[in-house]
Amino acid sequence: MASVDGATLMARSLKAQGVDYMFGIVGFPVPGIAAAAQKEGISYIGMRNEQSASYAAQAASYLTGRTQACLVVSGPGVIHAFAGLANARENCWPMILIGGASPTYQNGMGAFQEERQTELAAPYCKYAQEIDRAERIPYYVEQAIRTSLNGRPGPVYLNFPDDVIRAEAEEENVVQAAPFAPPTRPLADPSNVERALDALESAENPLVIVGKGMAWARAEDEVRDFIERTQLPFLASPMGKGVMSDDHPLSVGAARSTALKEADVVFLMGARLNWIMHFGLPPRFKPGVRIVQLDIEQEEIGRNVPAEVALVGDGKAVMGQLNQALSNRQWFYPAETAWRGTLKEKAQANAEAVRPMIEDESSPMNYYRAYRDIVEWLPDDAIIIGEGANTMDIGRTQMPNRAPRHRLDAGTYGTMGIGLGFAVAAAVACPDQPVVSVQGDSAFGFSGMEMETMIRYGLPVKLIVLNNGGIGGGVGPLKEGQTVPPGVLTYGARYEGMLEALGGKGFYVEDPADLRAALDEAMAFDGPALVNVPLHPKAGRKPQQFGWLTT
Ligand code: ADP
Ligand code: MG
């Protein structure tokens, strides 16, 4: 009778559930799983830190629309990967973490890297289970992946002890699991579809907010139809950018604060009224703002602000319902309204406010001047990764997204350190698209060693470090004997030299006049390249009406 080991069963089961990529770090007790994955046709990408590996797995999941895997060793490996589970939970992204574990027959004995992994993973996950017997591996994998993808997506965890990985199961005793099935797309209550349109029709200052739930739902065609038919002004959340092109004439993203503050009816599509949206509360929103809320998660409806109309269902399916219902109505939001005028004026004023910074040719550069060349250089289909405080926030306003799922950033959890893991994932999962990562020097440092991963796998990621020598801002060169302030990093650190040493291409650009040529050369280079741009240590954002994290 033929037998099969636990590692092979895991690889086969993952493949059967649609997993194409596994990011991880091998060591006791998991090398056999990585080897089996390669044998079964899963691409295995060995990373340098488990945090990055778990960030990569979730970014690959988001980009491919299927759950992708992360494989880590017992104890500290699993603990490091929890950072990714928490980030995936907050972003509502799927991923599966497979944690090697000490053998069950040593439970409680103080085994090598023994840890209560399943219990610790549970709060970060939709599903966390220990695999008890090799025969049941297909069952657990199917259950985990189905859970991660259906409803609100999220991370799942499987604990895989050494003795179960190595166990031999008789083929005929192996549990058979259903093959991968894409999630169904639940529809909203039809009467609420009509009520949603009534609410929008009654608005004086309507606003659509497009969130990353719509990007995940691949609802871009339906959202575009809806917005173009209703002519409603819209703005996007940070990673909702691109579901509708930022260049679309109905975009009011350039007047974000005013649009949020003065809208009377908000159609919230696959976005949450959390800190990113200032909880939907005054003074950032109008008191008594009416909310039409579309979300796949019923519990999300009414969080922080009661919803006047709830559309509980899948973003793509529900937008299809709305478009269908629209065909019985003549209504669209008129071209000439006071609201449109207000938003247009504000957008123009905002553009004027940053113009002097965009045109400032002094060296060291400011953010806006650096972004001017980056934006002109960025290929249209680039996947853009943004990370760092000012680097990310200013980049969000300056770098347009024209297609969905082309922007990855610190997200709902505000995680610093996602950058290079996300970039590796984007380059692996979308090999035909340019991948550009723009990071602050602090953010870059969290995962900089993944440059070696990029070299090893030949991933032609273009890294740009906007380097102000500090967390947030710096102070420039320190004086002799000066105590190092907590937020200060080495001013002018030559990060590009690190990539050069590993075999990539590096550029250090002090004069704004040289920036474009360096970017072009970086793009032309057939491999990873890093453009290190020292910024003025005090460069900042344009003055904001509300301070950061003001509710
Ligand atoms: P953003 O950061 O873009 O505002 P959030 O992550 O806060 O987005 O919110 C995304 C929302 O989208 C979550 O509340 C999630 O439940 C919802 N969502 C996830 N998948 C779908 C889907 N297929 N259809 C509709 N909503 C979805
Ligand atoms: Mg910095």
Coordinates of C-alpha atoms and ligand atoms in Angstrom, one line a residue:
M1 CA 0.0 0.0 0.0
A2 CA 1.3 3.5 -0.9
S3 CA 2.0 5.9 1.9
V4 CA 2.6 9.6 2.0
D5 CA 4.2 11.9 4.5
G6 CA 2.7 14.9 6.3
A7 CA 4.9 17.4 4.5
T8 CA 3.8 16.1 1.1
L9 CA 0.1 16.0 2.1
M10 CA 0.4 19.7 3.3
A11 CA 1.9 20.7 -0.1
R12 CA -0.7 18.8 -2.1
S13 CA -3.5 20.2 0.0
L14 CA -2.3 23.8 -0.3
K15 CA -2.0 23.3 -4.1
A16 CA -5.5 21.9 -4.2
Q17 CA -6.9 24.9 -2.4
G18 CA -5.4 27.4 -4.9
V19 CA -2.2 28.3 -3.2
D20 CA 0.5 29.2 -5.7
Y21 CA 3.1 31.0 -3.5
M22 CA 4.7 30.1 -0.2
F23 CA 6.9 32.7 1.5
G24 CA 9.0 31.6 4.5
I25 CA 12.2 30.7 6.3
V26 CA 13.2 27.1 6.7
G27 CA 14.7 25.5 9.8
F28 CA 13.5 22.8 12.3
P29 CA 11.0 21.3 11.7
V30 CA 9.8 22.7 8.3
P31 CA 12.4 22.1 5.5
G32 CA 10.5 19.1 4.2
I33 CA 7.4 21.2 3.7
A34 CA 9.2 23.8 1.6
A35 CA 10.8 21.1 -0.5
A36 CA 7.5 19.3 -1.0
A37 CA 5.8 22.6 -1.9
Q38 CA 8.4 23.1 -4.7
K39 CA 7.8 19.5 -5.9
E40 CA 4.0 20.1 -6.0
G41 CA 4.4 23.2 -8.1
I42 CA 4.1 25.9 -5.4
S43 CA 6.7 28.7 -5.8
Y44 CA 8.7 28.9 -2.6
I45 CA 10.3 32.2 -1.8
G46 CA 12.8 32.1 1.0
M47 CA 12.9 35.4 2.9
R48 CA 15.3 36.8 5.6
N49 CA 12.8 37.6 8.4
E50 CA 9.5 36.0 9.2
Q51 CA 7.8 39.3 9.6
S52 CA 8.5 40.1 5.9
A53 CA 7.5 36.6 4.9
S54 CA 4.1 37.0 6.5
Y55 CA 3.7 40.5 5.0
A56 CA 4.6 39.0 1.6
A57 CA 2.0 36.2 1.9
Q58 CA -0.9 38.6 2.6
A59 CA 0.1 41.0 -0.1
A60 CA 0.3 38.1 -2.6
S61 CA -3.1 37.0 -1.4
Y62 CA -4.6 40.5 -1.9
L63 CA -3.0 40.8 -5.4
T64 CA -4.0 37.3 -6.6
G65 CA -7.4 37.1 -4.9
R66 CA -6.6 33.8 -3.4
T67 CA -5.1 32.8 -0.1
Q68 CA -1.3 32.4 -0.2
A69 CA 1.0 30.8 2.4
C70 CA 3.7 31.6 4.8
L71 CA 5.9 28.9 6.3
V72 CA 7.9 29.4 9.5
V73 CA 9.8 27.5 12.1
S74 CA 8.6 26.8 15.7
G75 CA 8.7 29.2 18.6
P76 CA 10.4 32.5 17.6
G77 CA 9.6 31.9 13.9
V78 CA 5.9 31.8 14.6
I79 CA 6.1 34.7 17.0
H80 CA 7.8 36.9 14.4
A81 CA 5.1 36.0 11.8
F82 CA 2.3 37.1 14.2
A83 CA 3.1 40.6 13.1
G84 CA 1.8 39.7 9.7
L85 CA -1.3 37.9 11.0
A86 CA -2.3 41.1 13.0
N87 CA -1.7 43.2 9.9
A88 CA -3.7 40.9 7.7
R89 CA -6.6 40.9 10.2
E90 CA -6.7 44.7 10.3
N91 CA -6.5 44.9 6.5
C92 CA -9.2 42.2 6.1
W93 CA -6.8 40.3 3.9
P94 CA -6.5 36.5 3.7
M95 CA -3.3 34.5 4.3
I96 CA -2.4 31.1 5.8
L97 CA 0.4 30.8 8.3
I98 CA 1.8 27.3 8.7
G99 CA 3.9 27.1 11.9
G100 CA 6.2 24.2 12.5
A101 CA 6.0 23.1 16.1
S102 CA 7.9 20.9 18.5
P103 CA 6.8 17.2 18.5
T104 CA 3.6 16.4 20.4
Y105 CA 5.3 13.6 22.3
Q106 CA 7.5 16.3 24.0
N107 CA 4.6 18.6 24.9
G108 CA 5.2 20.2 28.3
M109 CA 8.8 18.8 28.5
G110 CA 10.6 22.1 27.6
A111 CA 11.2 21.0 24.0
F112 CA 13.3 23.0 21.6
Q113 CA 11.3 26.1 20.7
E114 CA 8.2 24.7 22.4
E115 CA 5.5 27.4 22.5
R116 CA 1.7 27.7 22.9
Q117 CA 1.5 28.7 19.3
T118 CA -2.1 27.9 18.4
E119 CA -3.4 29.7 21.5
L120 CA -1.3 32.7 20.8
A121 CA -2.3 32.8 17.1
A122 CA -6.0 32.6 17.8
P123 CA -6.7 36.3 18.6
Y124 CA -5.1 37.4 15.3
C125 CA -7.0 34.8 13.2
K126 CA -10.3 33.8 11.9
Y127 CA -9.3 30.2 12.4
A128 CA -6.4 28.6 14.3
Q129 CA -6.0 24.8 14.7
E130 CA -3.4 22.3 15.4
I131 CA -3.1 19.4 13.0
D132 CA -3.4 16.3 15.1
R133 CA -2.9 13.5 12.5
A134 CA -1.4 13.5 9.0
E135 CA -4.5 11.8 7.6
R136 CA -6.5 14.9 8.4
I137 CA -4.2 17.5 6.7
P138 CA -6.5 18.0 3.6
Y139 CA -9.4 18.5 6.0
Y140 CA -7.7 21.3 8.0
V141 CA -6.2 23.0 5.0
E142 CA -9.6 23.1 3.2
Q143 CA -11.3 24.4 6.3
A144 CA -8.6 27.1 6.9
I145 CA -8.5 28.4 3.4
R146 CA -12.3 28.4 3.0
T147 CA -12.5 30.4 6.2
S148 CA -9.9 32.9 5.2
L149 CA -11.6 33.8 1.9
N150 CA -15.3 33.7 2.7
G151 CA -17.2 36.6 4.3
R152 CA -14.7 39.3 5.5
P153 CA -11.4 37.8 4.5
G154 CA -8.7 37.3 7.2
P155 CA -5.7 35.3 8.3
V156 CA -5.7 31.7 9.4
Y157 CA -3.2 29.5 11.2
L158 CA -2.3 25.9 11.2
N159 CA 0.0 24.5 13.8
F160 CA 2.1 21.6 12.4
P161 CA 4.1 19.5 14.9
D162 CA 7.3 17.9 13.8
D163 CA 6.0 14.3 14.3
V164 CA 2.9 15.0 12.2
I165 CA 5.1 16.6 9.5
R166 CA 7.2 13.4 9.4
A167 CA 4.3 10.9 9.9
E168 CA 3.5 8.5 7.1
A169 CA -0.2 8.1 6.3
E170 CA -1.6 5.3 4.1
E171 CA -3.1 6.9 1.0
E172 CA -6.4 5.1 1.5
N173 CA -6.8 6.5 5.0
V174 CA -6.2 10.2 4.0
V175 CA -9.3 12.3 4.4
Q176 CA -10.6 13.7 1.1
A177 CA -11.5 17.4 1.1
A178 CA -13.5 19.4 -1.4
P179 CA -11.4 21.2 -4.0
F180 CA -10.9 24.9 -4.0
A181 CA -14.1 26.9 -4.7
P182 CA -14.1 30.7 -5.0
P183 CA -16.3 32.5 -2.4
T184 CA -19.9 33.0 -3.4
R185 CA -20.9 36.7 -3.7
P186 CA -23.9 37.4 -1.4
L187 CA -26.5 39.9 -2.6
A188 CA -28.0 42.7 -0.5
D189 CA -31.7 42.9 0.5
P190 CA -33.3 44.3 -2.7
S191 CA -35.5 46.8 -0.8
N192 CA -32.4 48.3 0.7
V193 CA -31.0 48.8 -2.8
E194 CA -33.9 51.1 -3.6
R195 CA -33.6 52.8 -0.3
A196 CA -29.9 53.4 -0.9
L197 CA -30.6 55.1 -4.2
D198 CA -33.5 57.2 -2.6
A199 CA -31.0 58.4 0.1
L200 CA -28.5 59.4 -2.5
E201 CA -31.1 61.1 -4.6
S202 CA -32.2 63.2 -1.6
A203 CA -28.7 64.4 -0.9
E204 CA -27.6 67.9 -1.4
N205 CA -23.8 67.2 -0.9
P206 CA -23.4 63.5 -1.7
L207 CA -20.1 61.7 -1.5
V208 CA -18.9 58.2 -2.3
I209 CA -16.0 56.7 -0.4
V210 CA -14.4 53.8 -2.1
G211 CA -12.4 51.5 0.2
K212 CA -10.1 48.5 -0.3
G213 CA -13.0 46.1 0.3
M214 CA -14.1 47.1 -3.3
A215 CA -10.6 46.5 -4.5
W216 CA -10.6 43.0 -2.9
A217 CA -14.1 42.3 -4.3
R218 CA -12.8 43.2 -7.8
A219 CA -15.8 45.5 -8.1
E220 CA -14.0 48.1 -10.3
D221 CA -16.2 47.7 -13.4
E222 CA -19.4 48.0 -11.4
V223 CA -18.2 50.9 -9.3
R224 CA -17.1 52.8 -12.4
D225 CA -20.5 52.1 -14.0
F226 CA -22.3 53.3 -10.9
I227 CA -20.3 56.5 -10.5
E228 CA -20.5 57.4 -14.1
R229 CA -24.2 56.8 -14.3
T230 CA -25.0 58.7 -11.1
Q231 CA -22.2 61.3 -11.6
L232 CA -21.6 61.3 -7.9
P233 CA -18.3 62.8 -6.6
F234 CA -16.0 60.2 -5.0
L235 CA -12.8 59.8 -3.0
A236 CA -10.9 56.7 -2.2
S237 CA -9.3 55.4 1.0
P238 CA -5.5 54.9 0.8
M239 CA -5.7 51.4 -0.7
G240 CA -9.1 52.0 -2.3
K241 CA -7.2 54.3 -4.6
G242 CA -7.3 53.0 -8.2
V243 CA -10.6 51.2 -8.1
M244 CA -11.6 54.5 -9.7
S245 CA -8.8 56.3 -11.4
D246 CA -7.4 59.2 -9.4
D247 CA -7.5 61.1 -12.7
H248 CA -11.3 60.6 -13.1
P249 CA -13.1 64.0 -13.4
L250 CA -15.5 63.0 -10.6
S251 CA -12.7 62.4 -8.2
V252 CA -12.6 64.9 -5.3
G253 CA -9.7 63.3 -3.5
A254 CA -7.8 66.6 -3.9
A255 CA -10.4 68.2 -1.6
R256 CA -10.6 65.4 0.8
S257 CA -11.0 67.2 4.1
T258 CA -13.7 69.5 2.8
A259 CA -15.5 66.7 1.0
L260 CA -15.7 64.6 4.3
K261 CA -16.6 67.6 6.4
E262 CA -19.5 68.9 4.3
A263 CA -21.0 65.9 2.8
D264 CA -24.6 65.3 4.0
V265 CA -25.0 61.7 2.6
V266 CA -22.0 59.4 2.4
F267 CA -22.0 56.2 0.5
L268 CA -19.4 54.1 2.2
M269 CA -18.3 51.3 -0.1
G270 CA -16.1 48.6 1.4
A271 CA -14.4 51.0 3.8
R272 CA -14.6 51.4 7.5
L273 CA -15.3 54.5 9.7
N274 CA -12.2 53.9 11.7
W275 CA -9.3 56.2 12.5
I276 CA -8.4 56.5 8.8
M277 CA -11.9 58.0 8.2
H278 CA -11.9 59.9 11.5
F279 CA -14.6 57.6 12.8
G280 CA -17.2 59.4 10.7
L281 CA -17.6 61.9 13.5
P282 CA -17.5 65.7 13.8
P283 CA -15.5 67.9 13.4
R284 CA -14.1 65.9 10.4
F285 CA -17.6 64.9 9.3
K286 CA -20.9 66.9 9.4
P287 CA -22.9 66.3 12.5
G288 CA -25.8 64.0 11.6
V289 CA -24.2 62.9 8.4
R290 CA -26.4 60.2 6.7
I291 CA -24.5 56.9 5.9
V292 CA -25.3 54.4 3.2
Q293 CA -23.0 51.5 4.1
L294 CA -22.0 48.6 1.9
D295 CA -20.0 45.9 3.6
I296 CA -19.8 42.1 3.5
E297 CA -19.5 42.0 7.3
Q298 CA -22.9 42.6 9.0
E299 CA -21.3 43.5 12.3
E300 CA -19.4 46.4 10.7
I301 CA -22.7 48.1 9.8
G302 CA -23.3 51.1 12.1
R303 CA -19.9 51.1 13.8
N304 CA -19.3 54.6 15.2
V305 CA -22.2 56.1 13.1
P306 CA -25.6 54.5 12.6
A307 CA -26.2 53.5 9.0
E308 CA -29.4 54.9 7.4
V309 CA -29.2 52.1 4.8
A310 CA -27.3 48.9 5.0
L311 CA -26.2 47.0 2.0
V312 CA -24.8 43.8 3.4
G313 CA -23.2 41.7 0.7
D314 CA -20.3 41.3 -1.7
G315 CA -19.1 44.6 -3.3
K316 CA -19.1 43.4 -6.9
A317 CA -22.5 41.7 -6.6
V318 CA -24.2 44.6 -4.7
M319 CA -22.9 47.2 -7.1
G320 CA -24.4 45.1 -9.9
Q321 CA -27.7 45.3 -8.1
L322 CA -27.5 49.0 -7.7
N323 CA -26.6 49.4 -11.4
Q324 CA -29.6 47.2 -12.3
A325 CA -31.9 49.3 -10.1
L326 CA -30.5 52.5 -11.7
S327 CA -31.8 51.5 -15.1
N328 CA -35.3 52.2 -13.9
R329 CA -34.4 55.7 -12.8
Q330 CA -33.7 58.8 -14.7
W331 CA -31.8 60.4 -11.9
F332 CA -28.2 61.5 -11.8
Y333 CA -26.5 64.1 -9.7
P334 CA -26.5 67.4 -11.7
A335 CA -23.4 68.8 -13.3
E336 CA -23.7 72.3 -11.8
T337 CA -24.2 72.4 -8.1
A338 CA -22.9 74.5 -5.3
W339 CA -21.3 71.4 -3.9
R340 CA -19.3 70.6 -7.0
G341 CA -18.2 74.3 -7.0
T342 CA -17.0 74.2 -3.4
L343 CA -15.0 71.0 -4.0
K344 CA -13.4 72.3 -7.2
E345 CA -12.3 75.5 -5.5
K346 CA -10.9 73.6 -2.6
A347 CA -9.0 71.2 -4.9
Q348 CA -7.5 74.2 -6.8
A349 CA -6.5 75.9 -3.5
N350 CA -4.8 72.7 -2.3
A351 CA -2.9 72.4 -5.6
E352 CA -1.8 76.0 -5.3
A353 CA -0.7 75.5 -1.7
V354 CA 1.9 72.9 -2.6
R355 CA 3.0 74.4 -5.9
P356 CA 5.9 76.4 -4.4
M357 CA 7.2 73.2 -2.7
I358 CA 6.9 71.2 -6.0
E359 CA 8.9 73.9 -7.8
D360 CA 11.5 74.4 -5.1
E361 CA 14.9 73.4 -6.6
S362 CA 17.0 73.7 -3.5
S363 CA 19.2 70.9 -2.3
P364 CA 18.6 68.9 -0.1
M365 CA 15.2 68.4 -1.6
N366 CA 11.7 68.6 0.0
Y367 CA 9.2 65.7 -0.4
Y368 CA 7.1 67.4 -3.0
R369 CA 10.0 68.2 -5.3
A370 CA 11.2 64.6 -5.1
Y371 CA 7.7 63.4 -5.9
R372 CA 7.5 65.6 -8.9
D373 CA 10.1 63.6 -10.8
I374 CA 8.9 60.3 -9.3
V375 CA 5.4 60.9 -10.6
E376 CA 6.5 61.9 -14.1
W377 CA 8.7 58.8 -14.2
L378 CA 6.3 56.2 -12.7
P379 CA 5.0 53.8 -15.3
D380 CA 1.2 53.7 -15.5
D381 CA 0.9 50.1 -14.6
A382 CA 3.3 50.2 -11.7
I383 CA 2.4 48.6 -8.4
I384 CA 3.3 51.3 -5.9
I385 CA 4.3 50.5 -2.3
G386 CA 4.4 53.4 0.1
E387 CA 5.7 53.4 3.6
G388 CA 6.9 55.9 6.2
A389 CA 5.1 58.8 7.8
N390 CA 5.4 61.8 5.5
T391 CA 6.8 59.7 2.6
M392 CA 3.6 57.7 2.6
D393 CA 1.1 60.5 3.3
I394 CA 2.5 62.9 0.8
G395 CA 3.0 60.0 -1.7
R396 CA -0.7 59.2 -1.4
T397 CA -1.6 62.7 -2.5
Q398 CA 1.1 63.1 -5.1
M399 CA 1.3 59.6 -6.8
P400 CA -1.8 58.8 -8.8
N401 CA -3.3 55.3 -9.0
R402 CA -5.1 54.5 -12.2
A403 CA -5.9 50.9 -11.7
P404 CA -7.2 48.8 -8.7
R405 CA -4.8 46.9 -6.4
H406 CA -1.8 48.9 -7.5
R407 CA -1.1 50.5 -4.2
L408 CA 0.1 48.8 -1.0
D409 CA 0.9 50.6 2.1
A410 CA 1.0 50.6 5.9
G411 CA -2.7 50.1 5.9
T412 CA -5.3 50.0 8.6
Y413 CA -2.8 48.9 11.2
G414 CA -0.3 51.6 10.3
T415 CA 2.5 49.0 10.2
M416 CA 6.0 50.2 9.5
G417 CA 8.1 47.4 8.0
I418 CA 5.7 46.1 5.4
G419 CA 7.6 47.6 2.5
L420 CA 10.1 45.1 1.2
G421 CA 7.9 42.1 2.0
F422 CA 5.1 43.7 0.0
A423 CA 7.5 44.6 -2.8
V424 CA 8.8 41.0 -3.0
A425 CA 5.2 39.7 -3.1
A426 CA 4.2 42.2 -5.9
A427 CA 7.2 41.3 -8.0
V428 CA 6.6 37.6 -7.6
A429 CA 2.8 37.6 -8.1
C430 CA 2.8 40.3 -10.8
P431 CA 6.0 39.6 -12.8
D432 CA 4.9 41.6 -15.8
Q433 CA 4.4 44.8 -13.9
P434 CA 6.9 47.3 -12.6
V435 CA 7.1 47.4 -8.8
V436 CA 8.1 50.7 -7.2
S437 CA 8.5 51.1 -3.5
V438 CA 8.8 54.6 -2.0
Q439 CA 9.9 54.5 1.6
G440 CA 11.2 56.8 4.3
D441 CA 14.6 55.9 5.7
S442 CA 13.1 54.6 9.0
A443 CA 10.5 52.5 7.3
F444 CA 13.1 51.1 4.8
G445 CA 15.3 50.0 7.7
F446 CA 12.7 47.6 9.2
S447 CA 13.0 45.2 6.3
G448 CA 16.0 46.3 4.3
M449 CA 17.7 42.9 4.3
E450 CA 15.0 41.6 2.0
M451 CA 17.1 43.4 -0.7
E452 CA 19.1 40.2 -0.7
T453 CA 15.9 38.2 -1.4
M454 CA 15.3 40.5 -4.4
I455 CA 18.8 39.8 -5.7
R456 CA 18.6 36.1 -5.1
Y457 CA 15.3 35.8 -7.0
G458 CA 16.1 38.4 -9.6
L459 CA 13.2 40.6 -8.7
P460 CA 13.6 44.0 -10.5
V461 CA 12.0 46.1 -7.8
K462 CA 12.8 49.8 -7.9
L463 CA 13.4 51.1 -4.3
I464 CA 13.3 54.8 -3.6
V465 CA 14.4 56.0 -0.1
L466 CA 13.3 59.5 0.8
N467 CA 16.0 59.9 3.4
N468 CA 15.6 62.7 6.0
G469 CA 17.8 61.0 8.6
G470 CA 15.1 60.3 11.1
I471 CA 11.8 58.8 12.2
G472 CA 9.4 61.4 10.9
G473 CA 12.0 64.1 10.6
G474 CA 15.7 64.4 11.5
V475 CA 18.1 67.1 12.6
G476 CA 20.8 66.8 10.0
P477 CA 24.4 66.0 11.0
L478 CA 24.9 65.7 14.7
K479 CA 27.5 67.9 16.5
E480 CA 30.5 66.4 18.1
G481 CA 29.6 64.7 21.4
Q482 CA 25.8 65.5 21.0
T483 CA 23.5 62.9 22.6
V484 CA 21.6 61.1 19.8
P485 CA 18.0 62.2 19.9
P486 CA 15.6 59.2 20.0
G487 CA 14.1 59.8 16.6
V488 CA 17.3 60.5 14.8
L489 CA 19.0 58.1 12.2
T490 CA 22.2 58.6 10.4
Y491 CA 21.8 61.6 8.1
G492 CA 22.9 60.8 4.6
A493 CA 23.3 57.0 5.3
R494 CA 24.3 55.3 2.0
Y495 CA 21.6 52.7 1.8
E496 CA 22.2 52.4 -2.0
G497 CA 25.7 51.1 -1.2
M498 CA 24.2 48.2 0.6
L499 CA 22.2 47.1 -2.4
E500 CA 25.3 47.6 -4.6
A501 CA 27.3 45.4 -2.3
L502 CA 24.6 42.7 -2.8
G503 CA 24.7 42.9 -6.5
G504 CA 22.1 45.5 -7.4
K505 CA 22.4 49.1 -8.6
G506 CA 22.4 52.2 -6.4
F507 CA 22.1 55.9 -6.8
Y508 CA 22.6 58.8 -4.4
V509 CA 20.9 61.9 -5.6
E510 CA 21.5 65.2 -3.8
D511 CA 20.7 67.7 -6.6
P512 CA 17.1 67.7 -7.8
A513 CA 18.4 68.3 -11.3
D514 CA 19.9 64.8 -11.2
L515 CA 16.9 62.9 -9.9
R516 CA 15.1 62.0 -13.1
A517 CA 18.2 60.6 -14.8
A518 CA 18.9 58.4 -11.8
L519 CA 15.3 57.1 -11.8
D520 CA 15.5 56.4 -15.5
E521 CA 18.8 54.5 -15.1
A522 CA 17.3 52.6 -12.2
M523 CA 14.3 51.5 -14.3
A524 CA 16.6 50.5 -17.2
F525 CA 18.6 48.3 -14.9
D526 CA 17.5 44.7 -15.2
G527 CA 17.4 44.0 -11.4
P528 CA 16.8 45.6 -8.1
A529 CA 17.9 49.3 -7.9
L530 CA 17.8 51.8 -5.1
V531 CA 17.6 55.5 -5.5
N532 CA 18.6 57.2 -2.2
V533 CA 17.4 60.8 -2.0
P534 CA 18.6 62.8 1.0
L535 CA 15.9 65.3 2.0
H536 CA 16.1 68.4 4.0
P537 CA 15.8 67.0 7.6
K538 CA 12.9 69.5 8.3
A539 CA 11.0 68.9 5.1
G540 CA 7.3 68.3 5.9
R541 CA 3.8 68.3 4.7
K542 CA 1.8 71.3 3.6
P543 CA 0.1 72.9 6.6
Q544 CA -2.9 70.7 7.5
Q545 CA -6.3 72.0 8.8
F546 CA -6.3 69.1 11.2
G547 CA -3.2 67.6 12.9
W548 CA -2.3 64.0 12.4
L549 CA -4.8 61.6 14.2
T550 CA -7.1 64.5 15.0
T551 CA -10.5 63.1 15.3
Ligands
ADP1 P1 -10.1 51.1 3.8 O1 -8.9 51.0 4.6 O2 -9.9 51.1 2.3 O3 -11.1 52.1 4.2 P2 -11.1 48.9 5.3 O4 -10.1 47.8 5.4 O5 -11.3 49.8 6.4 O6 -10.9 49.7 3.9 O7 -12.5 48.3 5.0 C1 -12.7 47.3 4.0 C2 -14.1 46.8 4.3 O8 -14.4 46.0 3.2 C3 -14.2 45.8 5.5 O9 -15.1 46.3 6.4 C4 -14.6 44.5 4.9 O10 -15.5 43.8 5.7 C5 -15.2 44.9 3.6 N1 -15.1 43.8 2.6 C6 -14.2 42.9 2.4 N2 -14.5 42.1 1.4 C7 -15.6 42.6 0.8 C8 -16.4 42.2 -0.3 N3 -16.2 41.2 -1.1 N4 -17.5 43.0 -0.5 C9 -17.8 44.0 0.2 N5 -17.1 44.4 1.3 C10 -16.0 43.7 1.6
MG2 MG 12.8 59.5 7.8

